[in-house]
PDB file of C-alpha atoms in Angstrom:
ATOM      1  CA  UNK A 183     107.601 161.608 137.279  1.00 62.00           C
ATOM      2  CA  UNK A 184     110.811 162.369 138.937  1.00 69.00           C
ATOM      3  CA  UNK A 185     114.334 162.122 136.537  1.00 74.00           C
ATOM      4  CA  UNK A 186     117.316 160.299 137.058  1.00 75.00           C
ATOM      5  CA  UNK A 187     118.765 163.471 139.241  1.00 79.00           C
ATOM      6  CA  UNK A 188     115.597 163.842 141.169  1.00 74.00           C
ATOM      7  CA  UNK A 189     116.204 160.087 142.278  1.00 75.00           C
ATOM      8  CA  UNK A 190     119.802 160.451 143.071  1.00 80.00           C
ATOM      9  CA  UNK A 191     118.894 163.137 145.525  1.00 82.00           C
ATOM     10  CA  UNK A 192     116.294 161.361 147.521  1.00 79.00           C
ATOM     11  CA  UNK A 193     118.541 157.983 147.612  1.00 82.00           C
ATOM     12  CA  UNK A 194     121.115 160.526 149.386  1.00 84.00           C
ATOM     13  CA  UNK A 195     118.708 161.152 152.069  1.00 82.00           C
ATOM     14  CA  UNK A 196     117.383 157.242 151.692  1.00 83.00           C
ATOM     15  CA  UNK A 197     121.191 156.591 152.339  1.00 82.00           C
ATOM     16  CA  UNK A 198     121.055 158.704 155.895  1.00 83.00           C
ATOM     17  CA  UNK A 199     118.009 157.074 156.889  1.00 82.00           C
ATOM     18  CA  UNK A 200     119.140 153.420 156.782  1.00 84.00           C
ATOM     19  CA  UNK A 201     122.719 154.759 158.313  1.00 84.00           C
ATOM     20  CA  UNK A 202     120.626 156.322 161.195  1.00 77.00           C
ATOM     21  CA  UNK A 203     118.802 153.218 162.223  1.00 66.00           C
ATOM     22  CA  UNK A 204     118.831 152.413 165.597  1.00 50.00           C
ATOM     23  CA  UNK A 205     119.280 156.295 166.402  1.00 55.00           C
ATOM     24  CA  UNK A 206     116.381 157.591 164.842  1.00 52.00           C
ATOM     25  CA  UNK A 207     113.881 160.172 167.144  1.00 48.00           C
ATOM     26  CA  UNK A 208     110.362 157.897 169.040  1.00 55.00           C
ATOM     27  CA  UNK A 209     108.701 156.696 166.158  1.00 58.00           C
ATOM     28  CA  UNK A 210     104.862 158.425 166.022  1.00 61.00           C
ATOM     29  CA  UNK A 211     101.824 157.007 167.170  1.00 65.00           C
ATOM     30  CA  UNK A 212     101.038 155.480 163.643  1.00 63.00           C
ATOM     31  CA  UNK A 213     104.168 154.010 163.008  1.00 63.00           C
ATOM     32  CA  UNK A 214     104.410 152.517 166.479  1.00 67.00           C
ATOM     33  CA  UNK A 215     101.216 150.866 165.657  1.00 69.00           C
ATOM     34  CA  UNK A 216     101.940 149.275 162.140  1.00 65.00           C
ATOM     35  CA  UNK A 217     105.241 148.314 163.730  1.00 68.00           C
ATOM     36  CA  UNK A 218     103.721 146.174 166.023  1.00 72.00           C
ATOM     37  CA  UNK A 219     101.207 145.128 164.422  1.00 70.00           C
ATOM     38  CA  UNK A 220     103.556 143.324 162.003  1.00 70.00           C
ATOM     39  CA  UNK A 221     106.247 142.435 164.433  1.00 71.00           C
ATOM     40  CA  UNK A 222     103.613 140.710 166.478  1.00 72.00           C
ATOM     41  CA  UNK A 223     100.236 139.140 165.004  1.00 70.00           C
ATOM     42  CA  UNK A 224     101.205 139.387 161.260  1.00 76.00           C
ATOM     43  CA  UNK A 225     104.773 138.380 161.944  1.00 78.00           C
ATOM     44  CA  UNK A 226     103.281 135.261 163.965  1.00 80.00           C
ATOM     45  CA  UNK A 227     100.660 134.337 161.537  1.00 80.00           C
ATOM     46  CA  UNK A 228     104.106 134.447 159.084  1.00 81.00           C
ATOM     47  CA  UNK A 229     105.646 132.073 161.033  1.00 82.00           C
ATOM     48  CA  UNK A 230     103.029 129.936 162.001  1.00 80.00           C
ATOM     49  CA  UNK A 231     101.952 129.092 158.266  1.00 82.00           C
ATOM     50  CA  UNK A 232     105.456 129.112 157.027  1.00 83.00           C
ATOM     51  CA  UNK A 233     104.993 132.294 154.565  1.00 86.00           C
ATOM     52  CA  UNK A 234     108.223 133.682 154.901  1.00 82.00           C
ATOM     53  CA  UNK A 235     110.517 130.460 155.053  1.00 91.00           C
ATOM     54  CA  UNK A 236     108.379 129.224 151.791  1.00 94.00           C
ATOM     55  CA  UNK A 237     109.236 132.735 149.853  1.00 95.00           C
ATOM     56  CA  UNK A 238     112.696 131.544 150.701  1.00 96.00           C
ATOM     57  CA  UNK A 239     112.706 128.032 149.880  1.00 96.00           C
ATOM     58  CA  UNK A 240     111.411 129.463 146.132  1.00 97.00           C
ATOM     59  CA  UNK A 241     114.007 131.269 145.516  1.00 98.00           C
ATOM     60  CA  UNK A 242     116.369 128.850 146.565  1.00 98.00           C
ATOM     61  CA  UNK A 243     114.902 126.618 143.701  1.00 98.00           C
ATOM     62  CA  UNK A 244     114.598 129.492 141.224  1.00 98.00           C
ATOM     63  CA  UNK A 245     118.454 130.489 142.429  1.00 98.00           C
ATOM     64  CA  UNK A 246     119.605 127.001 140.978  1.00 98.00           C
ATOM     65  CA  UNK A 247     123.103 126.177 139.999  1.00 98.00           C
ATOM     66  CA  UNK A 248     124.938 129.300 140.417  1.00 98.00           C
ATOM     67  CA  UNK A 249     128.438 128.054 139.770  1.00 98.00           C
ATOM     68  CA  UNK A 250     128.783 129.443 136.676  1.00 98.00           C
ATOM     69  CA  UNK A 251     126.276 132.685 137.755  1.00 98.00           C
ATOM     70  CA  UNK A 252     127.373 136.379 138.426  1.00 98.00           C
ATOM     71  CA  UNK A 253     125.051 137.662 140.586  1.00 98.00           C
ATOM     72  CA  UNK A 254     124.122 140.940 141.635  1.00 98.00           C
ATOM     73  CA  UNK A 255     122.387 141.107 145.300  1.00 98.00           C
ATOM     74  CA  UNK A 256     120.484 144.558 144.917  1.00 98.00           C
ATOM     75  CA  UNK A 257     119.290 146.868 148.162  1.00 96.00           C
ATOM     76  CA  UNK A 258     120.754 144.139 150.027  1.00 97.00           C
ATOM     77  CA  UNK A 259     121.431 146.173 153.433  1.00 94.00           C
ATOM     78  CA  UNK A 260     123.648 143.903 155.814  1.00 95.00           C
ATOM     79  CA  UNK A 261     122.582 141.337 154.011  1.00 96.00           C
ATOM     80  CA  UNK A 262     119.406 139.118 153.607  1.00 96.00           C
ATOM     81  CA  UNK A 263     118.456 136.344 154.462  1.00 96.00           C
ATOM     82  CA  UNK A 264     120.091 134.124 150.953  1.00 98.00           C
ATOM     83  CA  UNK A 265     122.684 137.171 150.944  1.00 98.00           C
ATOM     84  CA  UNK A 266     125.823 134.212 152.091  1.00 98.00           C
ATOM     85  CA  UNK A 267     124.733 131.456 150.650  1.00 98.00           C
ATOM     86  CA  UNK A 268     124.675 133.059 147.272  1.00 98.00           C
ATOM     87  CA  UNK A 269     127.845 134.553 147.904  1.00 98.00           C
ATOM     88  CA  UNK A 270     129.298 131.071 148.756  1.00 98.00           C
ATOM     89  CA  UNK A 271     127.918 129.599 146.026  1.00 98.00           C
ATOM     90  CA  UNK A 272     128.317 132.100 143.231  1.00 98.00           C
ATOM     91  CA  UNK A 273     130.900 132.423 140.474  1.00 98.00           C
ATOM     92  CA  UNK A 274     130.601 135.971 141.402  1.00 98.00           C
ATOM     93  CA  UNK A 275     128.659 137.942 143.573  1.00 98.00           C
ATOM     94  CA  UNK A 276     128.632 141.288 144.091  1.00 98.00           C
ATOM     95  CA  UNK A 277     125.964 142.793 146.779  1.00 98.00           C
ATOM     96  CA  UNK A 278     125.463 146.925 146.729  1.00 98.00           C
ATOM     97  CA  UNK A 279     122.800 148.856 148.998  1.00 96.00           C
ATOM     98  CA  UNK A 280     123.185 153.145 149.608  1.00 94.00           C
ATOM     99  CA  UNK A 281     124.096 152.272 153.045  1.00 93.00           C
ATOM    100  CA  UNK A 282     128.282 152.073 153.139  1.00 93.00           C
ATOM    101  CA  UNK A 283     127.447 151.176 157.225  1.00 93.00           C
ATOM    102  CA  UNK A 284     125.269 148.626 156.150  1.00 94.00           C
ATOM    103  CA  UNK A 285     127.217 147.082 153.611  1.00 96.00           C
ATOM    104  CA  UNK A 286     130.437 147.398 155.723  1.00 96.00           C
ATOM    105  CA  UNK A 287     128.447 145.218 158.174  1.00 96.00           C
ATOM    106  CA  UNK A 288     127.987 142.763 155.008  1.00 98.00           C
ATOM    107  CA  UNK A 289     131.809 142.957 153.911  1.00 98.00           C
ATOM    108  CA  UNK A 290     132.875 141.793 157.317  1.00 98.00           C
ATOM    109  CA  UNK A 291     130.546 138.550 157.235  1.00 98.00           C
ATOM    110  CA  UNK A 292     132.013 138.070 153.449  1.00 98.00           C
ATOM    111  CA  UNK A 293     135.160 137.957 154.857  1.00 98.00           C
ATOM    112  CA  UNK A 294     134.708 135.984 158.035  1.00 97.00           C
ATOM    113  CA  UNK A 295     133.329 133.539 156.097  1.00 97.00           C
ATOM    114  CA  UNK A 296     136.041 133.602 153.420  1.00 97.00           C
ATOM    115  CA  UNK A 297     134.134 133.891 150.211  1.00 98.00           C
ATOM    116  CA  UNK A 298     136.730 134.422 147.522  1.00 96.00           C
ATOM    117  CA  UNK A 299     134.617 135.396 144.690  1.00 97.00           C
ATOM    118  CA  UNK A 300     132.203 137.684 146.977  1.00 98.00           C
ATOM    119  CA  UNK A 301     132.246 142.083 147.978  1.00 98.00           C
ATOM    120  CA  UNK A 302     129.899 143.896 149.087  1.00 98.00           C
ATOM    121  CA  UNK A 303     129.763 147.712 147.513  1.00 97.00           C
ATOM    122  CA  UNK A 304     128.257 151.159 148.399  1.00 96.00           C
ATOM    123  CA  UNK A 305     126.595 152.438 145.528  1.00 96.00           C
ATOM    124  CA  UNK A 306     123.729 153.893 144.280  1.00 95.00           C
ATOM    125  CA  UNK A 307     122.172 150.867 141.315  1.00 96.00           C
ATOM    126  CA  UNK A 308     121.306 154.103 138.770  1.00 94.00           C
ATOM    127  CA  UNK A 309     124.655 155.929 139.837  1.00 93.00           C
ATOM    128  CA  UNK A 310     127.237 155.986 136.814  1.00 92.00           C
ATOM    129  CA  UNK A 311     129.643 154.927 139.232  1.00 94.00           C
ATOM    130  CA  UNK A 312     128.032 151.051 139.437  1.00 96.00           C
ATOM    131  CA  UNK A 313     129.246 150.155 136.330  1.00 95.00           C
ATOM    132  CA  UNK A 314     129.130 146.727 136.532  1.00 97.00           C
ATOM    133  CA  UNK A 315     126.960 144.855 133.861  1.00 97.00           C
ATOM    134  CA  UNK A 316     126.443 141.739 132.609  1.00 98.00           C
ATOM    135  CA  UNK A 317     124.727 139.638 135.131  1.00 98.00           C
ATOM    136  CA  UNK A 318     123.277 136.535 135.605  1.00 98.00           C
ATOM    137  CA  UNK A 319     120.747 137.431 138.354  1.00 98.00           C
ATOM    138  CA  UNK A 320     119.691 139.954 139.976  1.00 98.00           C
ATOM    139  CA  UNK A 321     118.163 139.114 143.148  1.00 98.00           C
ATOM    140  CA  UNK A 322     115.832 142.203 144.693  1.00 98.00           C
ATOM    141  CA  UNK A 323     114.171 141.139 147.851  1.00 97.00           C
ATOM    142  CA  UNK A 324     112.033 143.745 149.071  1.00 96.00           C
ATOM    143  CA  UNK A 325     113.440 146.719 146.411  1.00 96.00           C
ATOM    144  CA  UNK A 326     112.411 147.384 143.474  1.00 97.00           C
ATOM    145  CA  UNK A 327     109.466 149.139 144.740  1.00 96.00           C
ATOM    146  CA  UNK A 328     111.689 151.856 146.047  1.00 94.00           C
ATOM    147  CA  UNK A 329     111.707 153.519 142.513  1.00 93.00           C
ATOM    148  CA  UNK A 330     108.899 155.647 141.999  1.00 90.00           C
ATOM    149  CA  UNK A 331     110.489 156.193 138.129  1.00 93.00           C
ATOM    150  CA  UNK A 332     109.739 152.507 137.478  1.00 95.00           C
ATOM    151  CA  UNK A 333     110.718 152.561 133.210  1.00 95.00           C
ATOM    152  CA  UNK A 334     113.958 154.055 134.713  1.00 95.00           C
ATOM    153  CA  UNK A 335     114.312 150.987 136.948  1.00 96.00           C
ATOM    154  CA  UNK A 336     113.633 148.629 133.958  1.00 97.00           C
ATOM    155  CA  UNK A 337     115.720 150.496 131.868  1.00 97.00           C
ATOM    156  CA  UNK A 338     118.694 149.607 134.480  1.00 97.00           C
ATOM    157  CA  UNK A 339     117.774 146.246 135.020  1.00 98.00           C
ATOM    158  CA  UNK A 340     117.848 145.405 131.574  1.00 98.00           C
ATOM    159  CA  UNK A 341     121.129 147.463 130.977  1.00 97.00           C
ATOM    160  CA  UNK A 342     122.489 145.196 133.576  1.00 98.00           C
ATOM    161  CA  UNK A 343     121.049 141.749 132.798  1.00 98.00           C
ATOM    162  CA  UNK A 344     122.810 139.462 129.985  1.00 97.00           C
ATOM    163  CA  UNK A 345     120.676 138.276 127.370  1.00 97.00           C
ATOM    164  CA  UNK A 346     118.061 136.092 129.153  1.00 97.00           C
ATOM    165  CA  UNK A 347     119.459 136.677 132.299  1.00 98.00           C
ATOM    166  CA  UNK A 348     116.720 136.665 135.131  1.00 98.00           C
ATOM    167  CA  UNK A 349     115.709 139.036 138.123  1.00 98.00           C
ATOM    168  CA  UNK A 350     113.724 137.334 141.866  1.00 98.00           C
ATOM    169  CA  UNK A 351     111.945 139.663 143.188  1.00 98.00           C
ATOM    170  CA  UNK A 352     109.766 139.983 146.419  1.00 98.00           C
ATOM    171  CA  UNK A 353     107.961 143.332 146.749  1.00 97.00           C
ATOM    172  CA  UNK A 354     104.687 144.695 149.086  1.00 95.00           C
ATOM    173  CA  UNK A 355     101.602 145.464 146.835  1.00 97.00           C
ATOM    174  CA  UNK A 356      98.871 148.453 146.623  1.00 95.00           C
ATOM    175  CA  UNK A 357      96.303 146.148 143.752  1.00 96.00           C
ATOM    176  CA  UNK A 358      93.346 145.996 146.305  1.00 92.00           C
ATOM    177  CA  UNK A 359      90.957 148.340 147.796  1.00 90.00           C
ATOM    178  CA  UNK A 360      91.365 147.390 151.647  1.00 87.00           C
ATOM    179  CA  UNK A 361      95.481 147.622 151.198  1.00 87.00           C
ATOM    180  CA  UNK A 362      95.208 151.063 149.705  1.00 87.00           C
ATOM    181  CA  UNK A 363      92.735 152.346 151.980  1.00 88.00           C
ATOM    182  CA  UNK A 364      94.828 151.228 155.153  1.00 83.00           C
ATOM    183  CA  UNK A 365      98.088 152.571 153.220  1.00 84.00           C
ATOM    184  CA  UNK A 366      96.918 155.869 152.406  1.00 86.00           C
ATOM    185  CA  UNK A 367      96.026 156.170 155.626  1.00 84.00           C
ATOM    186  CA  UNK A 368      99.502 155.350 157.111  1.00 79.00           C
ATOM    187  CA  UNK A 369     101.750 156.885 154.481  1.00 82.00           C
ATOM    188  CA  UNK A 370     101.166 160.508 155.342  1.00 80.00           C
ATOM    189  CA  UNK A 371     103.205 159.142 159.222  1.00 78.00           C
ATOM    190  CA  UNK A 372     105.464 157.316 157.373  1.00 76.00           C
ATOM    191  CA  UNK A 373     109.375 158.548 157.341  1.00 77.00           C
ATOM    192  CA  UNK A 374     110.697 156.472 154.450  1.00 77.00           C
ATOM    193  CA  UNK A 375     107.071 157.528 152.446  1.00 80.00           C
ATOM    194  CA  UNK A 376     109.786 159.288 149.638  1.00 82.00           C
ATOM    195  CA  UNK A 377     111.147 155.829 148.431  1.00 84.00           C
ATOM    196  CA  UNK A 378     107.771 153.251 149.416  1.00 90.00           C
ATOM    197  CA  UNK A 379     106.213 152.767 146.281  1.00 93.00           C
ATOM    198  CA  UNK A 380     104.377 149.743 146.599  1.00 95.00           C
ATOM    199  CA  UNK A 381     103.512 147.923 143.207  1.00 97.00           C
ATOM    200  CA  UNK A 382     100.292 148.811 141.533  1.00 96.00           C
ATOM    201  CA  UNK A 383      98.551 147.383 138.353  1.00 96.00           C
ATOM    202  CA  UNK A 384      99.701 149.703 136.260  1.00 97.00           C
ATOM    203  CA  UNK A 385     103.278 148.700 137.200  1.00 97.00           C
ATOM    204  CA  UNK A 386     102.341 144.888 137.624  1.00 97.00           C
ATOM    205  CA  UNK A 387     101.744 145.514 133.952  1.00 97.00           C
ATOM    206  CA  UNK A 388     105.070 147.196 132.979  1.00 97.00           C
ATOM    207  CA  UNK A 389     106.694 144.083 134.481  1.00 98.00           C
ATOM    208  CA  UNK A 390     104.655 142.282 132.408  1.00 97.00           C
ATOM    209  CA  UNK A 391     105.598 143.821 129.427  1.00 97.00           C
ATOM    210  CA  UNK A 392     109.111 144.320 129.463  1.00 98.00           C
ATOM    211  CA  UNK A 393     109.872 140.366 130.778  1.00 98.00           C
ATOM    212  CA  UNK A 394     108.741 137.633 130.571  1.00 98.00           C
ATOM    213  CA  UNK A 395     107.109 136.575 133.973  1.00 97.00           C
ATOM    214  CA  UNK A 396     108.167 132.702 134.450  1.00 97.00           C
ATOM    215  CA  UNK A 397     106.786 132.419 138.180  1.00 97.00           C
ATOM    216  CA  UNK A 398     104.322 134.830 139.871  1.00 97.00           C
ATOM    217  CA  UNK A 399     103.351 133.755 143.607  1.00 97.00           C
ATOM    218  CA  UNK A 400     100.841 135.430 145.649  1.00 96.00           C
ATOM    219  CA  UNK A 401     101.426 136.038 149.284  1.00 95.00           C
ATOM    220  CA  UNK A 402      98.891 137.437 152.021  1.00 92.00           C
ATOM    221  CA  UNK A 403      95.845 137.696 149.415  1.00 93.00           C
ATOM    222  CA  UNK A 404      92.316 135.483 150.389  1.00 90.00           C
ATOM    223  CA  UNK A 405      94.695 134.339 153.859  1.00 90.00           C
ATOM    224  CA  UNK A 406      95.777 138.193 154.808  1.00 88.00           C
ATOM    225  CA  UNK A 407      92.303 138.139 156.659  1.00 88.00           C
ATOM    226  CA  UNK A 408      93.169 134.398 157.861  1.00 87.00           C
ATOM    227  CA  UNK A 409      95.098 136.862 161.078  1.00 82.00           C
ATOM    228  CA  UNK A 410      92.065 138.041 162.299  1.00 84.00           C
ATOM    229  CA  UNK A 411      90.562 134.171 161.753  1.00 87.00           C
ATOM    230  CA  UNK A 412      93.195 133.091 163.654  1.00 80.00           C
ATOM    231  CA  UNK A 413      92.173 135.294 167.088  1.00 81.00           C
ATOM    232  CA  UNK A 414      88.941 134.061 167.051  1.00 88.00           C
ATOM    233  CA  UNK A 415      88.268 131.609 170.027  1.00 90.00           C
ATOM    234  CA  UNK A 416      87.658 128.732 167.282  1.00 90.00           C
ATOM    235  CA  UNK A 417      88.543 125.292 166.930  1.00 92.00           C
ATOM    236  CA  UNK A 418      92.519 125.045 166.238  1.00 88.00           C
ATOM    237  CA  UNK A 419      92.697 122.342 163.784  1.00 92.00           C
ATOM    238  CA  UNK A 420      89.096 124.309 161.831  1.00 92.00           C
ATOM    239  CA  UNK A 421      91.181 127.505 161.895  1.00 89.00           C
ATOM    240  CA  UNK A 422      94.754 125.659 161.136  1.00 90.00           C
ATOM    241  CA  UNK A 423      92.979 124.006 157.794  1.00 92.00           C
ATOM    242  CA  UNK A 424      90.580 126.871 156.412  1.00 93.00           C
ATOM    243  CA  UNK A 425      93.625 129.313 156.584  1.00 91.00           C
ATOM    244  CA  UNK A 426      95.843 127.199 154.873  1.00 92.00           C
ATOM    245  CA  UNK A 427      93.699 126.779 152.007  1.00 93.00           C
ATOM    246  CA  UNK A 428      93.654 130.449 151.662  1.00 92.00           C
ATOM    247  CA  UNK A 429      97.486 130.356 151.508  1.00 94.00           C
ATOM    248  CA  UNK A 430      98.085 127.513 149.377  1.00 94.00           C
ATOM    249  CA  UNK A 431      94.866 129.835 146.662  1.00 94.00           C
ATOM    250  CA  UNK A 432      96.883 132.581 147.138  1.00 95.00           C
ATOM    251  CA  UNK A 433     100.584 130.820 146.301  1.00 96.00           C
ATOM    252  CA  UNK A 434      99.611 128.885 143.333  1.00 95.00           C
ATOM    253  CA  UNK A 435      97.625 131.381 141.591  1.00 93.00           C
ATOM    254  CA  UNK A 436      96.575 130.718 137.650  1.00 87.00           C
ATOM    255  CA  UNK A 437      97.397 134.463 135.500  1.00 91.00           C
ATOM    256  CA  UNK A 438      98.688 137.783 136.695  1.00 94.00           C
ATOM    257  CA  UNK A 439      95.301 139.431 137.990  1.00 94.00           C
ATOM    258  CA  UNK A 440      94.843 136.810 140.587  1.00 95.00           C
ATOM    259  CA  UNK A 441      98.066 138.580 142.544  1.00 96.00           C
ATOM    260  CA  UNK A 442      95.913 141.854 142.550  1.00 96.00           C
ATOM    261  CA  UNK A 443      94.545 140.801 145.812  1.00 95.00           C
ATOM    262  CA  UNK A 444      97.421 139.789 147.707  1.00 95.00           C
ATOM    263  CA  UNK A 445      99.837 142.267 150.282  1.00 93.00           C
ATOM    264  CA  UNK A 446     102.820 140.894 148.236  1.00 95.00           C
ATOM    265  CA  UNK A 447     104.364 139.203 145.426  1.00 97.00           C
ATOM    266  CA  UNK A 448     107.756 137.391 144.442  1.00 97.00           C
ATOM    267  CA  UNK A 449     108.592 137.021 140.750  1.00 98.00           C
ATOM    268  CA  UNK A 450     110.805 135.350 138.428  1.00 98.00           C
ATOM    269  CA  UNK A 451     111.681 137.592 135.960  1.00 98.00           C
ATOM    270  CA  UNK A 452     113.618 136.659 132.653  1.00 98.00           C
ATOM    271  CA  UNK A 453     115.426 138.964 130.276  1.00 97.00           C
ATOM    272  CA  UNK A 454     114.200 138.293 126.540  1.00 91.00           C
TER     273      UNK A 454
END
């Protein structure tokens, strides 16, 4: 398991690959084919059964009042998609990614849209140089399985967090034989392969230990094979209702093993 040092030195090179997007070499065969495969049929499928607007929607509800919140918007790149409206609507918010072109980008919007009580920063979350603490939230779409060192990354969060403060989190999984197959597959092409650490059980259980785990939803579980379902020269309306029972299983599942099928998950985490 690599140390804190170890981690500072691949976030350096993390750093130059999100500054070098959009003037990166071709992509190879294998990532040209997982790129379009979910840019185009999984992307539709998204769309089509409101997945990705829903995972939204949640954390607009689990977001709440945040006029008296300080919230931290972690790995947020140029910004997500909640990135301004929790930086309009915060008490303080304060979004950081490696990326200082990225977040530049996200200082710019900040300021065209005159948010007061809103920055964006350059900084690396385990660097001693974030030294900000004390937060509300901490919203993590799509990061925290960038940390192969996960008990450091809990050991930050909590550092960070006030006392019951909570963490939403949306992050790809590896809990099911067909996903790791097809992963370990892919990852030997894959260029950011040094920071992709999708969750597994053993760190579905860490989570589970060290907070308390208010909301779990599942997303692409029972329904992930609802995309190939949905090529099939069937019956719209057939196709349109058995797939969205498979979404609705996988959304509102029951306890924490049920998410072991699924391609993601997004969490509501609370500090205790």
């Amino acid at each position: 398991m690599k140390n804190t040092e170890d981690i500072l030195e691949i976030n350096k090179r993390q750093k130059e690959f999100y500054n070098e997007e959009g003037k990166k070499p071709e992509k190879n065969i294998a990532s040209k084919l997982w790129s379009s495969f979910r840019n185009g049929a999984l992307s539709d499928f998204r769309k089509k059964f409101d997945i990705k607007d829903r995972v939204y929607d949640e954390h607009k509800i689990w977001l709440g009042d945040m006029s008296d919140k300080k919230i931290l918007d972690l790995g947020c790149l140029r910004g997500n998609a909640l990135s301004l409206y929790m930086a309009q609507h915060a008490k303080e918010y304060i979004g950081i990614d490696l990326s200082d072109v990225a977040i530049a980008h996200l200082q710019k919007n900040i300021e065209k849209h005159d948010y007061p009580n809103a920055r964006a920063l350059a900084v690396d979350f385990l660097s001693p140089e974030f030294h900000q603490t004390d937060f509300d939230i901490i919203y993590a779409y799509g990061v925290l399985h960038h940390f192969e060192n996960f008990d450091l990354l809990v050991s930050r969060l909590k550092e960070k967090l006030k006392p019951g403060g909570i963490i939403i989190s949306y992050d790809p999984l590896e809990t099911s034989v067909p996903i790791k197959i097809l992963r370990s597959i892919y990852r030997p092409f894959q260029d950011d392969k040094d920071w992709e650490w999708p969750f597994t059980k053993n760190v579905i259980q860490k989570i589970n230990n060290n907070f308390k785990i208010e909301e779990i939803r599942g997303v692409l579980g029972r329904s992930k094979y609802g995309v190939l379902l949905n090529l099939l020269p069937l019956g719209n309306n057939y196709k349109s209702r058995v797939i969205a029972k498979m979404v609705e299983k996988d959304w509102n599942i029951k306890k924490i093993e049920d998410i072991y099928p699924c391609m993601h998950t997004t969490m509501l985490l609370r500090k205790v």
